[in-house]
Amino acid sequence: MILADGRSFTIIGENIHATRVVQRSGRRVATAPDGRESLVFGGPDGSERFLAIPESIRETQDFANGKVKHVQAAIRAAMSGGPDAGAGAGYIAWMVERQVAARADFLDLNVDELSTREEEQQTAMAWIVRTIGELTHTPLSLDSSSVATLRAGIGALVPGAPPPLLNSAALDRLDVLDVAAGAGCSVVLSAAGGADLPSDADQRVANAMRMVDAASARGIPLERIHIDSIVLPVAVSMDGKSGAHFLDAVTRLRAELGPEVRLTGGLSNVSFGMPERRLVNDVFLDLALAAGVDSAIIDPIANDPDRVLAMDRSSRGYRLAADALTGEDPFCMAYLTAYRAGELGASPAGA
Amino acid sequence: MADLQALTDAIERGDRAAATEITRTAIADRMDPETILAAMTAAMDNVGGKFQRNEIYVPEMLISARAMKESVAILEPLLVDSGIKPQFTAVIGTVRGDLHDIGKNLVAMMWKGANIEVIDLGANVAPEEFVAKAREHGARLVGVSALLTTTMVGMKEVVDGIRAAGLADCRIVVGGAPVTAEFAAQIGADGYAPDAASAVEMARHVGGVA
C-alpha cells in the first residue's frame, strides 16, 4: 500500500492464524437461529451468518474458560466436509475480504496450532493456500516454524498466483532460504539468535546481518528480503528497553542496508500484558515508521497506518504510551496510573 | 514492632524502599523470620490473584516481584540460620529448539515469590538436561515451556525422560501459548498452567503443598 504521505508500506495482515481467539461473551459469538452457539460473520451480501462452533473446539479447556479459537473453528469446519463446511469456508472468505479491504499487501497464514502432527499441519496449509488462492490474488505470506509446512503451502499455490512471502528464515532455520531461492519467493529474515533471543540492538543487527549474508550467498536480492528485528513485549522487560532496542536496530539496519530491503516486525507483540493494547500498538507503529520500518506484520483492521500517521502526537495518551514504549516510564507506571484514572483517552487518533 | 501488614502492602504495590525498610525493622525487632517471610509470600499471592482477575498488569507483577526479591535477600541469612527452607525445589526451562523465554521467566518469578526454590535452565533446554538437573537438585517440580507447535512436541520427551529416570516424586507442569490442557494430558504431564499466576496454584497442587 501507499501511505497518505506517499511512502510505500507493506502490510502483512496477521489475522488468519489458528492461534486467534474471540471471547464467548463477546459480540463475535452468539446463539444461531438453530440454537447452536456460533461465530457470527458477514456474508458477501452483508447478511448476518453463523458458523456453529465445532465439537472438537467445544471439548477444549479453552472453550470452557470462555475462549474460542475462531480461525481454527472455521478451518476445521470447512475441512471436515460436513454440514457446516460451507459456513466454515464462508467465515474464511469473510476474513479474507476484510483484510483485503483494510489494504493488506500479504495475507499471513499460520495453521501450526491446528495440530501437533506435522502431516496435518501440512495438509491444512495446502488446503488454506488453495482455498484463499481461489478467492483473491492478494499475495500470501506462509507462516510456519516448519520448513515442510512452508513447502506444502508453496506446492498448493493456484496457477498464476503471485509469489508468496515465506515467514520466516532464521539462523536455526537456514533451509527456508534454500526454499525461497528455489521458488523465487520473498522471505522474512528473523533477527532471533541461533541460541537465544536478542537482548539489545547490537545483537539484533548482528543476527540480521548474518541472515542477509546467508540470503545473499543463495542469490536472494535485498528487494526480496523483509528483516524482522524482533519485537518483544515491553511489559516484561525489566529495563523497559525492548521497544527502544527494536527501534534502534531498525534505524541502524536502514543506514547499513539502504532503501531496497524491507524492515518489518510483529509489532503488536510489544503491547502484550498491557491495557489499551490498540493505543500502544498505534503509537509503536508510529514510532516504528519514524525509525525506518516500511513493512509490518499487523492487523490492518485494528491498526490502520494512515489513521496512525494522523494521530495527535501531543495528546496525553500518545505521550504516555510513547514513554512506556521507549523505556522512559519504568514498569509503565505512569501509563498504568493514567489508564486507571481514565486519562488515556478513548483514542488519541486525529479526527 | 514492625507492621507486617504494611510489608505485605508495600510488596504488593511494588514499593521496594518501604518493603526493605520494614523488613529491616522486623529483623531488628527480632520477629520470627518465618512469619516475616509469610507476610512476603502473602503479597505475591495477592498479586497473582489480582493478575488472574485482570485487576493488575504484567509490569505491576514485575515490580512487586522485584520488591519481594530485595526484601527476601535481606531476610535470607536469618532464614538460613533458622533452618527455614523453601517449600521445595523446582526446575524450569523452555523446551529444546525454542528460544522463547518470556512466559517461562514470569512463571519462575512467581514461583520464587511463592517460596519455591527455582533452578532456571533458560531456553532451548535438552530433555536430558531437564532430567539431570531435576535429579541433581531433588526437584519436586519440573516446569516446561514451549511457544511453538514444532517444539512443544518435545515436551513429551521431557515427561518420558523424567518417568524413565524413576524420579517418582517429581511432577511436571507444562505451559506456553500453543499448549492446551488436552495436550498436557495427552503427553502425560501432571499439570497445565495457562498463565504465571495459575502456575503457582498448579505448583502448590502438584507439589503437595496446601
XYZ file of C-alpha atoms in Angstrom:
561
model
C 0.000 0.000 0.000
C 0.964 3.657 -0.310
C 0.668 5.700 2.865
C -1.119 9.042 2.928
C 2.299 10.754 2.974
C 3.352 8.948 -0.228
C 5.641 6.329 1.293
C 5.396 2.704 0.235
C 4.497 0.392 3.114
C 3.905 -3.356 3.113
C 1.205 -4.720 5.398
C 1.486 -8.397 6.217
C -2.015 -8.970 7.619
C -1.649 -11.305 10.574
C -5.258 -12.258 11.234
C -5.658 -15.635 9.581
C -3.861 -17.528 12.331
C -5.061 -20.690 14.039
C -3.962 -19.062 17.322
C -6.590 -16.313 17.163
C -9.141 -16.148 19.954
C -12.504 -14.454 20.457
C -14.371 -14.368 23.761
C -17.551 -16.400 24.091
C -19.043 -13.476 25.979
C -18.113 -11.029 23.191
C -20.050 -9.803 20.180
C -18.419 -12.307 17.801
C -20.175 -15.267 19.436
C -23.958 -15.704 19.574
C -26.688 -18.293 19.546
C -27.733 -19.006 15.975
C -31.424 -19.317 14.998
C -30.918 -23.112 15.103
C -29.998 -22.809 18.803
C -26.297 -23.636 18.437
C -23.528 -21.473 19.896
C -21.920 -19.947 16.824
C -19.376 -17.499 15.451
C -21.063 -14.523 13.821
C -19.795 -13.202 10.495
C -20.945 -11.365 7.388
C -21.996 -12.944 4.119
C -20.990 -11.480 0.722
C -24.349 -9.653 0.606
C -23.769 -8.153 4.056
C -26.210 -10.549 5.722
C -25.501 -11.921 9.185
C -24.288 -15.501 9.067
C -23.432 -18.125 11.667
C -20.755 -20.799 11.956
C -21.611 -23.386 14.611
C -18.573 -23.976 16.830
C -17.321 -27.483 16.004
C -17.415 -30.227 18.632
C -13.602 -30.536 18.600
C -13.356 -26.908 19.772
C -16.222 -27.203 22.263
C -14.406 -30.036 24.043
C -11.351 -27.924 24.891
C -10.432 -26.378 28.240
C -10.012 -23.028 26.433
C -13.651 -23.153 25.392
C -14.722 -23.978 28.954
C -12.696 -20.928 30.038
C -14.649 -18.701 27.671
C -12.321 -18.598 24.664
C -12.960 -19.712 21.095
C -10.112 -20.228 18.651
C -12.219 -18.908 15.800
C -9.889 -19.344 12.824
C -9.246 -22.896 13.939
C -13.003 -23.457 14.217
C -13.553 -22.212 10.659
C -10.748 -24.288 9.156
C -11.870 -27.435 10.985
C -15.483 -26.959 9.919
C -14.528 -26.231 6.311
C -12.034 -29.096 6.012
C -14.417 -31.606 7.615
C -16.664 -31.623 4.558
C -19.605 -31.930 6.961
C -22.853 -29.909 7.014
C -21.051 -26.808 8.371
C -18.277 -26.864 5.748
C -19.939 -24.109 3.725
C -20.202 -21.846 6.754
C -16.549 -22.553 7.620
C -15.407 -21.604 4.131
C -17.705 -18.562 4.235
C -16.110 -17.449 7.506
C -12.629 -17.610 5.977
C -13.837 -15.744 2.876
C -15.238 -13.035 5.161
C -11.887 -12.710 6.975
C -10.013 -12.509 3.662
C -12.376 -9.847 2.347
C -11.934 -7.689 5.454
C -8.123 -7.981 5.381
C -8.007 -7.057 1.681
C -10.393 -4.144 2.249
C -8.091 -2.943 5.048
C -5.303 -2.894 2.421
C -3.254 -5.912 3.486
C -0.494 -6.483 0.909
C 0.011 -10.058 2.072
C -2.297 -12.371 3.979
C -0.211 -14.117 6.645
C -1.427 -17.696 7.049
C -0.475 -19.736 10.099
C -2.084 -23.110 10.746
C 0.610 -24.575 13.038
C -1.721 -24.777 16.032
C -4.312 -26.792 14.187
C -2.477 -29.962 15.079
C 0.698 -31.176 16.714
C 1.155 -33.587 13.802
C 3.390 -32.274 11.014
C 1.415 -34.060 8.274
C -1.829 -32.480 9.460
C -0.224 -29.034 9.575
C 0.974 -29.525 6.018
C -2.423 -30.702 4.800
C -4.084 -27.705 6.459
C -1.553 -25.253 4.990
C -2.066 -26.702 1.492
C -5.832 -26.520 1.942
C -5.905 -22.912 3.093
C -3.445 -21.746 0.414
C -5.622 -23.354 -2.271
C -8.868 -22.099 -0.744
C -7.741 -18.491 -0.346
C -5.950 -18.534 -3.710
C -9.291 -19.197 -5.359
C -10.800 -16.160 -3.592
C -8.170 -13.474 -4.119
C -4.992 -12.576 -5.980
C -3.614 -10.877 -2.871
C -0.194 -12.423 -2.243
C 0.075 -14.883 0.619
C 2.590 -14.935 3.447
C 3.215 -18.512 4.525
C 3.946 -18.517 8.240
C 5.266 -21.599 9.976
C 8.152 -22.721 12.131
C 8.353 -25.844 9.954
C 10.042 -25.735 6.551
C 7.976 -28.733 5.400
C 4.766 -26.784 6.083
C 6.108 -23.832 4.082
C 6.901 -26.217 1.202
C 3.392 -27.673 1.396
C 1.997 -24.147 1.049
C 4.144 -23.354 -1.996
C 3.088 -26.635 -3.599
C -0.582 -25.715 -3.238
C -0.442 -22.257 -4.855
C -3.105 -21.928 -7.554
C -1.771 -21.444 -11.103
C -0.935 -17.807 -11.757
C -0.788 -16.925 -8.046
C 1.743 -14.221 -7.162
C 4.897 -15.485 -5.423
C 4.363 -15.800 -1.668
C 6.397 -14.420 1.209
C 7.984 -17.056 3.446
C 7.731 -16.204 7.152
C 10.376 -16.915 8.281
C 14.019 -17.957 7.910
C 16.239 -17.770 10.985
C 19.758 -18.740 11.995
C 18.404 -22.114 13.119
C 16.150 -22.402 10.036
C 18.502 -21.539 7.170
C 16.895 -24.189 4.952
C 13.973 -21.784 4.459
C 16.425 -19.629 2.454
C 17.034 -22.539 0.092
C 13.286 -22.861 -0.423
C 12.934 -19.102 -1.041
C 15.848 -19.110 -3.500
C 14.461 -22.119 -5.352
C 10.892 -20.858 -5.549
C 11.751 -17.222 -6.287
C 9.836 -16.056 -3.196
C 10.349 -13.139 -0.882
C 11.377 -14.102 2.615
C 11.271 -12.740 6.152
C 14.643 -12.974 7.874
C 14.338 -13.268 11.632
C 16.894 -11.478 13.794
C 16.335 -14.012 16.592
C 19.651 -15.555 17.537
C 20.685 -19.149 16.965
C 20.670 -19.935 20.688
C 18.662 -17.193 22.381
C 16.554 -14.102 21.711
C 18.399 -10.821 21.213
C 18.650 -8.655 24.320
C 19.773 -5.405 22.685
C 20.077 -3.586 19.366
C 23.636 -4.830 18.710
C 22.548 -8.466 18.789
C 19.549 -7.733 16.557
C 21.741 -6.010 13.971
C 24.428 -8.712 14.104
C 21.873 -11.536 13.696
C 20.120 -9.701 10.856
C 23.393 -9.090 9.019
C 24.338 -12.761 9.276
C 20.931 -13.642 7.801
C 21.345 -11.105 4.971
C 24.756 -12.601 4.157
C 23.266 -16.094 4.142
C 20.462 -14.933 1.838
C 22.895 -13.135 -0.494
C 25.030 -16.269 -0.691
C 21.966 -18.011 -2.105
C 21.331 -15.286 -4.655
C 18.328 -13.713 -2.892
C 18.406 -9.948 -3.633
C 17.698 -7.343 -0.966
C 14.438 -6.433 -2.743
C 13.014 -9.814 -1.786
C 14.012 -9.545 1.869
C 11.990 -8.384 4.878
C 14.041 -8.223 8.075
C 12.143 -8.925 11.299
C 14.169 -7.178 14.004
C 12.194 -8.957 16.782
C 9.639 -7.073 18.815
C 9.402 -8.276 22.428
C 6.796 -7.162 24.978
C 7.816 -4.010 26.764
C 5.772 -5.071 29.818
C 8.058 -7.989 30.624
C 11.415 -6.319 30.131
C 12.957 -5.315 33.460
C 14.718 -2.313 31.911
C 11.697 -1.391 29.750
C 14.019 -1.005 26.772
C 12.921 -3.830 24.481
C 10.879 -1.446 22.299
C 13.746 1.027 22.128
C 16.177 -1.752 21.134
C 13.924 -2.729 18.229
C 13.607 0.872 17.020
C 17.353 1.406 17.340
C 18.084 -1.777 15.357
C 15.709 -0.649 12.593
C 17.416 2.736 12.298
C 20.846 1.112 12.107
C 19.808 -1.551 9.598
C 18.273 1.094 7.346
C 21.515 3.086 7.435
C 23.566 -0.061 6.822
C 21.497 -1.679 4.065
C 19.866 1.239 2.243
C 16.367 1.590 0.835
C 15.967 -1.730 -1.055
C 15.459 -4.011 1.924
C 12.133 -4.085 3.754
C 12.327 -3.663 7.527
C 9.458 -5.273 9.377
C 8.358 -6.734 12.702
C 5.474 -8.353 14.549
C 4.620 -5.009 16.077
C 1.641 -5.993 18.227
C 3.902 -8.209 20.380
C 5.072 -5.020 22.034
C 1.798 -4.470 23.917
C 1.449 -7.933 25.471
C 0.450 -7.669 29.120
C -0.718 -4.043 28.912
C -4.188 -2.486 28.883
C -5.457 -0.484 25.880
C -3.318 -2.520 23.532
C -4.663 -0.764 20.469
C -3.330 2.592 21.649
C 0.064 1.063 22.456
C 0.167 -0.678 19.066
C -0.820 2.507 17.224
C 1.893 4.548 18.917
C 4.506 1.846 18.365
C 3.627 1.693 14.668
C 4.096 5.468 14.502
C 7.489 5.236 16.247
C 8.492 2.318 14.008
C 7.564 4.241 10.848
C 9.723 7.127 12.059
C 12.615 4.734 12.729
C 12.540 3.376 9.176
C 10.137 0.444 9.138
C 8.428 0.061 5.749
C 6.695 -3.267 6.380
C 4.811 -4.655 9.354
C 3.152 -7.874 10.442
C -0.007 -6.303 11.888
C -3.767 -6.416 11.804
C -4.591 -3.531 9.426
C -8.210 -3.539 10.627
C -7.155 -2.652 14.176
C -4.074 -0.543 13.347
C -4.712 1.388 10.128
C -1.366 3.081 9.275
C -2.989 6.201 7.812
C -5.036 6.698 10.964
C -1.816 6.228 12.946
C 0.008 8.879 10.898
C -2.836 11.308 11.638
C -2.597 10.824 15.420
C -2.167 13.818 17.667
C 1.369 13.273 18.965
C 0.928 15.884 21.658
C -2.030 14.098 23.264
C -1.544 12.741 26.771
C -2.352 9.184 25.708
C 0.200 9.291 22.890
C 2.960 10.655 25.087
C 2.303 8.179 27.906
C 2.319 5.232 25.512
C 5.462 6.509 23.779
C 7.269 6.886 27.119
C 6.271 3.362 28.152
C 7.461 2.020 24.775
C 10.862 3.716 24.850
C 11.792 2.885 28.445
C 11.179 6.413 29.746
C 8.424 5.187 32.064
C 9.858 2.375 34.231
C 7.415 -0.528 34.677
C 4.874 1.534 32.681
C 3.750 3.052 35.978
C 2.690 6.458 34.657
C 0.871 4.760 31.789
C -0.980 2.322 34.078
C -1.834 5.058 36.565
C -3.314 7.195 33.793
C -5.195 4.185 32.444
C -6.840 3.565 35.830
C -7.722 7.236 36.137
C -9.366 7.077 32.694
C -6.895 9.627 31.378
C -5.557 7.830 28.318
C -8.463 8.997 26.201
C -10.648 6.651 24.161
C -8.414 7.139 21.167
C -5.765 9.774 20.529
C -6.264 9.383 16.781
C -6.915 12.543 14.820
C -10.450 13.183 13.663
C 7.058 -3.836 66.324
C 7.240 -3.747 62.555
C 3.897 -3.801 60.786
C 3.858 -6.945 58.689
C 0.589 -5.998 57.001
C 2.416 -2.872 55.814
C 5.165 -5.155 54.468
C 2.594 -7.170 52.521
C 1.063 -3.952 51.184
C 4.444 -2.474 50.234
C 5.425 -5.542 48.202
C 2.010 -5.644 46.622
C 2.331 -2.104 45.315
C 5.974 -2.688 44.355
C 7.375 -0.164 46.825
C 10.826 -1.642 47.376
C 12.057 1.183 49.604
C 9.223 0.663 52.076
C 9.368 -3.140 51.796
C 13.073 -3.374 52.522
C 12.831 -0.863 55.358
C 10.012 -2.743 57.091
C 11.941 -5.992 56.601
C 14.969 -4.471 58.345
C 12.783 -3.149 61.167
C 11.123 -6.530 61.590
C 14.524 -8.195 61.823
C 15.715 -5.593 64.343
C 12.534 -6.260 66.341
C 13.545 -9.950 66.411
C 10.364 -11.064 64.769
C 10.156 -14.668 63.638
C 11.815 -14.933 60.180
C 9.207 -17.421 59.037
C 6.414 -15.011 59.939
C 8.152 -12.200 58.039
C 8.543 -14.476 55.024
C 4.863 -15.402 55.220
C 3.945 -11.707 55.000
C 6.003 -11.508 51.792
C 4.576 -14.602 50.109
C 1.077 -13.415 51.051
C 1.774 -10.297 48.985
C 2.725 -12.332 45.943
C -0.380 -14.485 46.390
C -2.489 -11.338 46.282
C -0.580 -10.123 43.225
C -1.209 -13.430 41.453
C -4.919 -13.309 42.285
C -5.272 -9.729 41.077
C -3.451 -10.611 37.864
C -5.806 -13.506 37.221
C -8.791 -11.237 37.774
C -7.308 -8.692 35.312
C -7.050 -6.092 38.086
C -3.328 -5.579 37.537
C -1.000 -5.926 34.565
C 2.313 -7.631 33.882
C 4.570 -4.635 34.739
C 2.917 -4.467 38.159
C 3.665 -8.150 38.724
C 7.278 -7.444 37.831
C 7.641 -4.513 40.171
C 6.112 -6.486 43.066
C 8.442 -9.377 42.360
C 11.405 -7.013 42.449
C 10.331 -5.645 45.854
C 9.857 -9.223 47.071
C 13.266 -10.296 45.809
C 15.088 -7.427 47.504
C 13.244 -7.988 50.772
C 13.883 -11.736 50.765
C 17.586 -11.060 50.139
C 17.725 -9.126 53.418
C 15.925 -11.904 55.256
C 17.903 -14.723 53.619
C 20.740 -15.071 56.202
C 18.203 -15.398 59.015
C 16.221 -17.983 57.117
C 19.389 -19.982 56.588
C 20.380 -19.663 60.282
C 16.928 -20.774 61.402
C 16.984 -23.728 59.029
C 13.929 -22.447 57.167
C 13.965 -23.884 53.698
C 11.928 -23.153 50.590
C 8.802 -25.284 50.219
C 10.582 -27.378 47.599
C 12.812 -27.093 44.566
C 11.572 -26.660 41.013
C 13.480 -26.893 37.767
C 12.189 -24.806 34.884
C 13.120 -24.230 31.249
C 11.931 -23.764 27.666
C 11.948 -26.905 25.580
C 14.689 -27.770 23.082
C 14.672 -25.789 19.832
C 12.600 -22.984 21.330
C 14.179 -19.647 22.262
C 11.108 -18.030 23.824
C 11.631 -17.343 27.492
C 9.133 -14.627 28.433
C 6.417 -16.880 29.837
C 8.980 -19.120 31.474
C 10.601 -16.122 33.184
C 7.248 -14.917 34.530
C 6.490 -18.358 35.959
C 9.961 -18.614 37.527
C 9.430 -15.203 39.118
C 6.040 -16.133 40.568
C 7.314 -19.479 41.842
C 10.151 -17.708 43.659
C 7.534 -15.379 45.117
C 5.711 -18.428 46.479
C 8.884 -19.503 48.314
C 9.766 -22.237 45.874
C 13.471 -22.606 45.073
C 13.759 -22.248 41.303
C 16.565 -23.630 39.165
C 16.167 -21.804 35.849
C 17.767 -23.715 32.979
C 16.991 -20.999 30.424
C 15.714 -21.596 26.900
C 16.470 -24.327 24.348
C 16.945 -26.996 27.017
C 17.507 -30.642 26.024
C 15.283 -33.281 27.682
C 18.379 -34.934 29.195
C 19.269 -31.679 30.900
C 15.819 -31.366 32.476
C 16.252 -34.914 33.815
C 19.838 -34.402 35.011
C 19.052 -31.136 36.836
C 15.847 -32.496 38.350
C 17.827 -35.412 39.774
C 20.760 -33.265 40.900
C 18.536 -30.844 42.815
C 15.984 -33.375 44.033
C 13.292 -31.334 42.301
C 9.679 -31.930 43.282
C 8.540 -29.996 40.242
C 9.643 -29.550 36.638
C 8.176 -26.710 34.562
C 8.449 -26.945 30.786
C 7.517 -24.109 28.446
C 7.071 -24.040 24.654
C 5.862 -21.321 22.286
C 5.878 -23.236 19.018
C 3.847 -26.235 17.908
C 7.001 -27.626 16.325
C 8.867 -27.574 19.638
C 6.044 -28.358 22.054
C 6.004 -31.974 20.899
C 9.440 -32.165 22.579
C 7.679 -31.752 25.945
C 6.721 -35.393 25.744
C 10.413 -36.327 25.695
C 10.876 -34.420 28.948
C 7.918 -36.212 30.546
C 9.119 -39.588 29.283
C 12.675 -38.833 30.412
C 11.618 -37.946 33.956
C 9.460 -41.080 34.181
C 12.182 -43.321 32.718
C 14.700 -41.901 35.207
C 12.461 -43.154 38.004
C 12.074 -39.735 39.642
C 8.839 -40.813 41.297
C 8.406 -37.662 43.437
C 8.846 -35.327 40.505
C 5.748 -33.708 38.979
C 5.714 -31.997 35.594
C 3.781 -28.841 34.709
C 3.663 -27.569 31.125
C 2.580 -24.269 29.618
C 3.042 -21.822 26.745
C 0.817 -20.238 24.122
C 0.110 -23.283 21.913
C -0.096 -25.713 24.844
C -3.552 -26.831 25.919
C -4.910 -28.838 28.855
C -5.699 -31.604 26.378
C -2.128 -31.702 25.088
C -0.757 -31.755 28.647
C -2.943 -34.765 29.471
C -2.047 -36.461 26.197
C 1.717 -36.379 26.870
C 1.227 -37.483 30.467
C 2.150 -34.239 32.220
C 0.831 -33.771 35.770
C -0.486 -30.287 35.186
C -1.080 -27.446 32.765
C -0.910 -23.763 33.572
C -2.293 -21.160 31.151
C -0.558 -18.244 32.900
C 2.021 -17.381 35.561
C -0.498 -16.969 38.399
C -2.168 -20.312 37.779
C 1.314 -21.848 37.545
C 1.677 -21.027 41.262
C -1.602 -22.755 42.115
C -0.586 -25.692 39.966
C 2.842 -25.858 41.631
C 1.282 -25.986 45.100
C -1.277 -28.525 43.958
C 1.078 -30.986 42.301
C 3.885 -30.198 44.732
C 1.596 -31.343 47.540
C 1.693 -28.023 49.420
C -1.608 -26.565 50.518
